[in-house]
mmCIF file of C-alpha atoms in Angstrom:
data_model
loop_
_atom_site.group_PDB
_atom_site.id
_atom_site.type_symbol
_atom_site.label_atom_id
_atom_site.label_comp_id
_atom_site.label_asym_id
_atom_site.label_seq_id
_atom_site.Cartn_x
_atom_site.Cartn_y
_atom_site.Cartn_z
ATOM 1 C CA MET J 1 203.045 162.056 237.365
ATOM 2 C CA THR J 2 204.241 165.351 238.166
ATOM 3 C CA GLY J 3 205.841 166.414 241.855
ATOM 4 C CA ASN J 4 208.806 164.561 243.025
ATOM 5 C CA SER J 5 208.793 162.280 240.542
ATOM 6 C CA GLY J 6 211.622 161.325 237.797
ATOM 7 C CA ARG J 7 215.137 161.637 238.382
ATOM 8 C CA LYS J 8 216.767 163.699 240.715
ATOM 9 C CA LYS J 9 218.776 166.924 240.412
ATOM 10 C CA THR J 10 222.696 165.723 241.142
ATOM 11 C CA ARG J 11 223.170 170.078 240.972
ATOM 12 C CA ALA J 12 221.778 173.134 242.312
ATOM 13 C CA ALA J 13 221.014 176.129 240.907
ATOM 14 C CA ASP J 14 223.332 177.654 242.591
ATOM 15 C CA GLU J 15 226.052 175.299 241.629
ATOM 16 C CA ILE J 16 225.516 176.086 237.710
ATOM 17 C CA LYS J 17 225.673 179.499 237.870
ATOM 18 C CA ALA J 18 228.931 179.957 240.477
ATOM 19 C CA ALA J 19 230.007 177.516 237.636
ATOM 20 C CA VAL J 20 228.835 179.999 234.495
ATOM 21 C CA GLN J 21 229.689 182.956 235.860
ATOM 22 C CA ALA J 22 233.452 181.505 236.531
ATOM 23 C CA VAL J 23 233.661 181.243 232.220
ATOM 24 C CA PRO J 24 234.659 184.798 231.268
ATOM 25 C CA GLN J 25 231.784 186.698 228.592
ATOM 26 C CA HIS J 26 233.933 186.047 225.427
ATOM 27 C CA SER J 27 234.117 181.516 226.285
ATOM 28 C CA ARG J 28 230.148 181.441 226.677
ATOM 29 C CA GLN J 29 228.505 182.678 222.952
ATOM 30 C CA THR J 30 226.598 179.306 222.432
ATOM 31 C CA LEU J 31 225.293 176.812 223.839
ATOM 32 C CA ARG J 32 227.979 174.661 223.017
ATOM 33 C CA ALA J 33 230.793 176.421 224.067
ATOM 34 C CA LEU J 34 229.313 177.443 227.061
ATOM 35 C CA PRO J 35 229.501 173.429 228.469
ATOM 36 C CA ALA J 36 232.791 172.973 226.514
ATOM 37 C CA ASN J 37 234.299 175.679 229.449
ATOM 38 C CA CYS J 38 231.657 175.528 232.553
ATOM 39 C CA GLY J 39 231.661 171.580 232.623
ATOM 40 C CA ILE J 40 228.051 171.317 233.084
ATOM 41 C CA PRO J 41 225.957 169.357 230.032
ATOM 42 C CA GLU J 42 223.829 171.178 228.012
ATOM 43 C CA THR J 43 220.709 169.981 228.243
ATOM 44 C CA THR J 44 221.629 170.282 232.126
ATOM 45 C CA LEU J 45 222.051 174.283 230.881
ATOM 46 C CA ILE J 46 219.192 174.564 228.869
ATOM 47 C CA VAL J 47 216.575 172.717 231.605
ATOM 48 C CA HIS J 48 218.161 175.553 233.952
ATOM 49 C CA MET J 49 217.600 178.014 231.737
ATOM 50 C CA LYS J 50 213.846 176.909 231.533
ATOM 51 C CA GLU J 51 213.073 176.711 235.031
ATOM 52 C CA HIS J 52 214.835 179.449 236.381
ATOM 53 C CA GLY J 53 215.072 182.314 233.788
ATOM 54 C CA SER J 54 217.600 184.176 235.075
ATOM 55 C CA LEU J 55 220.135 182.777 232.885
ATOM 56 C CA LYS J 56 219.584 183.869 228.977
ATOM 57 C CA ALA J 57 221.238 184.978 225.828
ATOM 58 C CA ARG J 58 221.486 188.834 225.920
ATOM 59 C CA TYR J 59 223.027 190.368 222.252
ATOM 60 C CA SER J 60 225.446 193.219 222.075
ATOM 61 C CA TYR J 61 225.047 195.174 219.025
ATOM 62 C CA VAL J 62 227.316 196.900 217.030
ATOM 63 C CA LYS J 63 226.171 200.028 214.834
ATOM 64 C CA PRO J 64 226.757 199.266 211.156
ATOM 65 C CA MET J 65 230.167 200.958 208.916
ATOM 66 C CA LEU J 66 232.158 197.899 210.949
ATOM 67 C CA THR J 67 235.331 197.881 210.372
ATOM 68 C CA ALA J 68 237.347 194.158 210.653
ATOM 69 C CA ASP J 69 238.315 194.634 214.489
ATOM 70 C CA ASN J 70 234.429 195.514 214.797
ATOM 71 C CA VAL J 71 233.391 192.522 213.331
ATOM 72 C CA GLN J 72 236.069 190.090 215.046
ATOM 73 C CA VAL J 73 234.176 191.198 218.358
ATOM 74 C CA ARG J 74 230.437 191.539 217.477
ATOM 75 C CA ASN J 75 229.156 188.547 219.786
ATOM 76 C CA SER J 76 226.275 187.494 222.487
ATOM 77 C CA THR J 77 226.839 186.333 225.149
ATOM 78 C CA SER J 78 224.417 184.648 227.675
ATOM 79 C CA ILE J 79 224.957 186.544 231.301
ATOM 80 C CA TYR J 80 223.005 186.506 234.555
ATOM 81 C CA ASP J 81 220.521 189.150 235.789
ATOM 82 C CA ASP J 82 223.077 190.504 238.631
ATOM 83 C CA GLU J 83 225.799 190.663 235.947
ATOM 84 C CA GLU J 84 227.206 193.158 234.015
ATOM 85 C CA ALA J 85 227.685 192.932 230.208
ATOM 86 C CA ALA J 86 231.365 193.431 229.627
ATOM 87 C CA ALA J 87 231.829 197.041 228.580
ATOM 88 C CA ARG J 88 231.952 197.772 224.832
ATOM 89 C CA SER J 89 233.359 200.595 222.093
ATOM 90 C CA VAL J 90 232.576 201.555 218.679
ATOM 91 C CA LYS J 91 234.696 204.184 217.128
ATOM 92 C CA SER J 92 232.162 207.648 216.892
ATOM 93 C CA LYS J 93 230.176 208.378 213.627
ATOM 94 C CA ASN J 94 231.247 211.884 214.182
ATOM 95 C CA PHE J 95 233.973 212.460 211.828
ATOM 96 C CA ILE J 96 233.154 209.988 208.519
ATOM 97 C CA THR J 97 235.677 211.338 205.788
ATOM 98 C CA LYS J 98 232.467 212.718 202.941
ATOM 99 C CA VAL J 99 234.524 212.648 199.337
ATOM 100 C CA MET J 100 232.767 213.929 196.233
ATOM 101 C CA PHE J 101 233.801 211.353 193.105
ATOM 102 C CA LEU J 102 233.163 212.045 189.275
ATOM 103 C CA ALA J 103 231.955 209.218 187.277
ATOM 104 C CA ALA J 104 232.572 209.182 183.897
ATOM 105 C CA VAL J 105 230.444 206.389 182.002
ATOM 106 C CA ALA J 106 230.074 206.285 177.691
ATOM 107 C CA ARG J 107 227.773 204.052 175.579
ATOM 108 C CA PRO J 108 228.558 200.043 175.305
ATOM 109 C CA ARG J 109 230.257 200.008 172.439
ATOM 110 C CA TYR J 110 232.473 197.266 170.399
ATOM 111 C CA ASP J 111 236.165 197.268 170.100
ATOM 112 C CA PRO J 112 236.975 195.912 166.425
ATOM 113 C CA ALA J 113 240.709 196.057 166.972
ATOM 114 C CA THR J 114 240.959 193.949 170.578
ATOM 115 C CA LYS J 115 237.588 192.200 169.300
ATOM 116 C CA GLU J 116 235.665 192.503 172.998
ATOM 117 C CA ASP J 117 232.537 194.572 174.327
ATOM 118 C CA LEU J 118 233.396 197.698 176.067
ATOM 119 C CA ASP J 119 230.955 197.839 179.137
ATOM 120 C CA GLY J 120 231.744 202.204 179.208
ATOM 121 C CA LYS J 121 232.475 202.373 182.436
ATOM 122 C CA ILE J 122 235.657 204.864 182.426
ATOM 123 C CA GLY J 123 235.931 204.883 185.954
ATOM 124 C CA ILE J 124 234.716 207.080 189.507
ATOM 125 C CA LEU J 125 237.318 209.235 190.515
ATOM 126 C CA PRO J 126 237.841 210.548 193.729
ATOM 127 C CA PHE J 127 238.396 214.503 194.239
ATOM 128 C CA VAL J 128 240.900 214.153 196.974
ATOM 129 C CA GLU J 129 243.961 215.723 197.511
ATOM 130 C CA ILE J 130 247.692 214.287 199.893
ATOM 131 C CA ILE J 131 248.630 217.584 202.304
ATOM 132 C CA ALA J 132 251.021 216.860 204.650
ATOM 133 C CA ALA J 133 249.493 216.812 208.834
ATOM 134 C CA LYS J 134 249.549 219.970 210.610
ATOM 135 C CA ARG J 135 249.693 218.840 213.913
ATOM 136 C CA LYS J 136 250.075 215.440 215.800
ATOM 137 C CA SER J 137 247.771 213.123 217.259
ATOM 138 C CA ILE J 138 247.494 209.615 218.404
ATOM 139 C CA ASN J 139 246.254 208.333 214.870
ATOM 140 C CA ARG J 140 249.623 210.158 212.865
ATOM 141 C CA GLU J 141 252.732 211.978 213.607
ATOM 142 C CA LYS J 142 253.056 216.559 212.497
ATOM 143 C CA GLY J 143 253.974 216.135 208.901
ATOM 144 C CA THR J 144 252.619 212.419 207.794
ATOM 145 C CA PRO J 145 250.959 212.457 204.132
ATOM 146 C CA MET J 146 247.089 212.142 203.985
ATOM 147 C CA THR J 147 244.578 212.267 201.855
ATOM 148 C CA VAL J 148 241.624 214.778 202.133
ATOM 149 C CA PRO J 149 238.559 216.009 200.388
ATOM 150 C CA GLN J 150 239.467 218.746 197.653
ATOM 151 C CA ASN J 151 237.544 221.698 197.289
ATOM 152 C CA VAL J 152 236.423 221.947 193.713
ATOM 153 C CA ASN J 153 236.518 224.849 191.636
ATOM 154 C CA GLY J 154 236.653 225.847 187.769
ATOM 155 C CA GLY J 155 240.321 225.288 188.142
ATOM 156 C CA VAL J 156 240.382 222.038 190.108
ATOM 157 C CA TYR J 157 237.691 220.969 187.642
ATOM 158 C CA LYS J 158 240.028 221.548 185.138
ATOM 159 C CA ASP J 159 242.784 220.078 185.895
ATOM 160 C CA PHE J 160 241.090 216.423 186.903
ATOM 161 C CA MET J 161 239.152 216.342 183.063
ATOM 162 C CA LEU J 162 242.676 216.864 181.785
ATOM 163 C CA GLN J 163 244.442 215.198 184.153
ATOM 164 C CA LYS J 164 242.198 211.826 184.901
ATOM 165 C CA VAL J 165 238.905 211.807 182.872
ATOM 166 C CA VAL J 166 241.135 212.237 179.227
ATOM 167 C CA PRO J 167 243.668 209.496 179.752
ATOM 168 C CA ALA J 168 241.244 207.555 181.239
ATOM 169 C CA VAL J 169 238.777 207.735 178.275
ATOM 170 C CA LEU J 170 241.848 207.439 175.669
ATOM 171 C CA ALA J 171 243.058 204.408 177.540
ATOM 172 C CA ARG J 172 239.430 202.829 177.176
ATOM 173 C CA PHE J 173 237.629 203.809 173.926
ATOM 174 C CA PRO J 174 238.463 202.367 170.970
ATOM 175 C CA VAL J 175 240.363 203.532 168.394
ATOM 176 C CA GLY J 176 237.854 204.359 165.724
ATOM 177 C CA ASP J 177 235.809 206.377 168.090
ATOM 178 C CA LEU J 178 238.701 207.789 169.351
ATOM 179 C CA ARG J 179 239.302 209.278 165.532
ATOM 180 C CA ARG J 180 235.845 210.289 164.681
ATOM 181 C CA GLY J 181 236.359 212.691 167.684
ATOM 182 C CA VAL J 182 235.040 211.884 171.769
ATOM 183 C CA ARG J 183 231.965 214.693 172.800
ATOM 184 C CA ILE J 184 232.122 215.079 176.490
ATOM 185 C CA GLN J 185 228.559 215.761 177.721
ATOM 186 C CA GLN J 186 228.036 217.584 181.448
ATOM 187 C CA ASP J 187 225.129 219.066 183.227
ATOM 188 C CA ASN J 188 225.116 222.818 183.990
ATOM 189 C CA ALA J 189 226.857 223.321 187.735
ATOM 190 C CA SER J 190 228.698 226.359 188.255
ATOM 191 C CA PRO J 191 232.463 224.381 188.202
ATOM 192 C CA HIS J 192 231.639 222.886 184.698
ATOM 193 C CA ARG J 193 230.085 226.290 183.539
ATOM 194 C CA GLN J 194 233.458 228.518 184.842
ATOM 195 C CA SER J 195 235.669 225.308 183.123
ATOM 196 C CA ARG J 196 233.316 225.791 179.857
ATOM 197 C CA HIS J 197 233.527 229.612 179.368
ATOM 198 C CA SER J 198 237.011 230.555 180.663
ATOM 199 C CA PHE J 199 238.655 227.810 179.181
ATOM 200 C CA ASN J 200 236.954 228.175 175.546
ATOM 201 C CA TRP J 201 235.985 224.516 175.710
ATOM 202 C CA THR J 202 233.540 222.885 173.833
ATOM 203 C CA ILE J 203 231.643 220.181 175.908
ATOM 204 C CA ALA J 204 227.703 219.742 175.413
#
């Protein structure tokens, strides 16, 4: 049977709308949270959404590269057509720091002294340096130490190899392989060529 049959509605559409709009958007993220905060049963809200269509789920997407704070504020809310979604903001993607890394790997091998296998992962080392901030900003005071990318040339590459890569190799390699000598293999990039020719390195 259709028409006026069935149980009469106890709440008008305007009453439901007023109750929903009185709940803050962050407190109506799910169909369980909304009834608990507005005092209207869940089934009543579902029937209201199907019959009227003005109350619907709206999603507020946060772009990738989320920080811990961004993850906490990522949510969805249920709002009416005549309501405006709460203001959202994310960090700018125009100032993402780009850093060059040097990856040092070796052939996996067995270490008789420790009776363990070396997986060949020597290290992934960034080309960065710590300098004092030249200007004051909302994030830091002038003179605060900050980590910035480092321009790589022959001299920087040589110091990097001697101060970081070689000590990492000495710390990870089996003693027997160190006694036989370690051969560092690299490509023919400009800083590599400068280091090899200027400092008489015997590097492949």
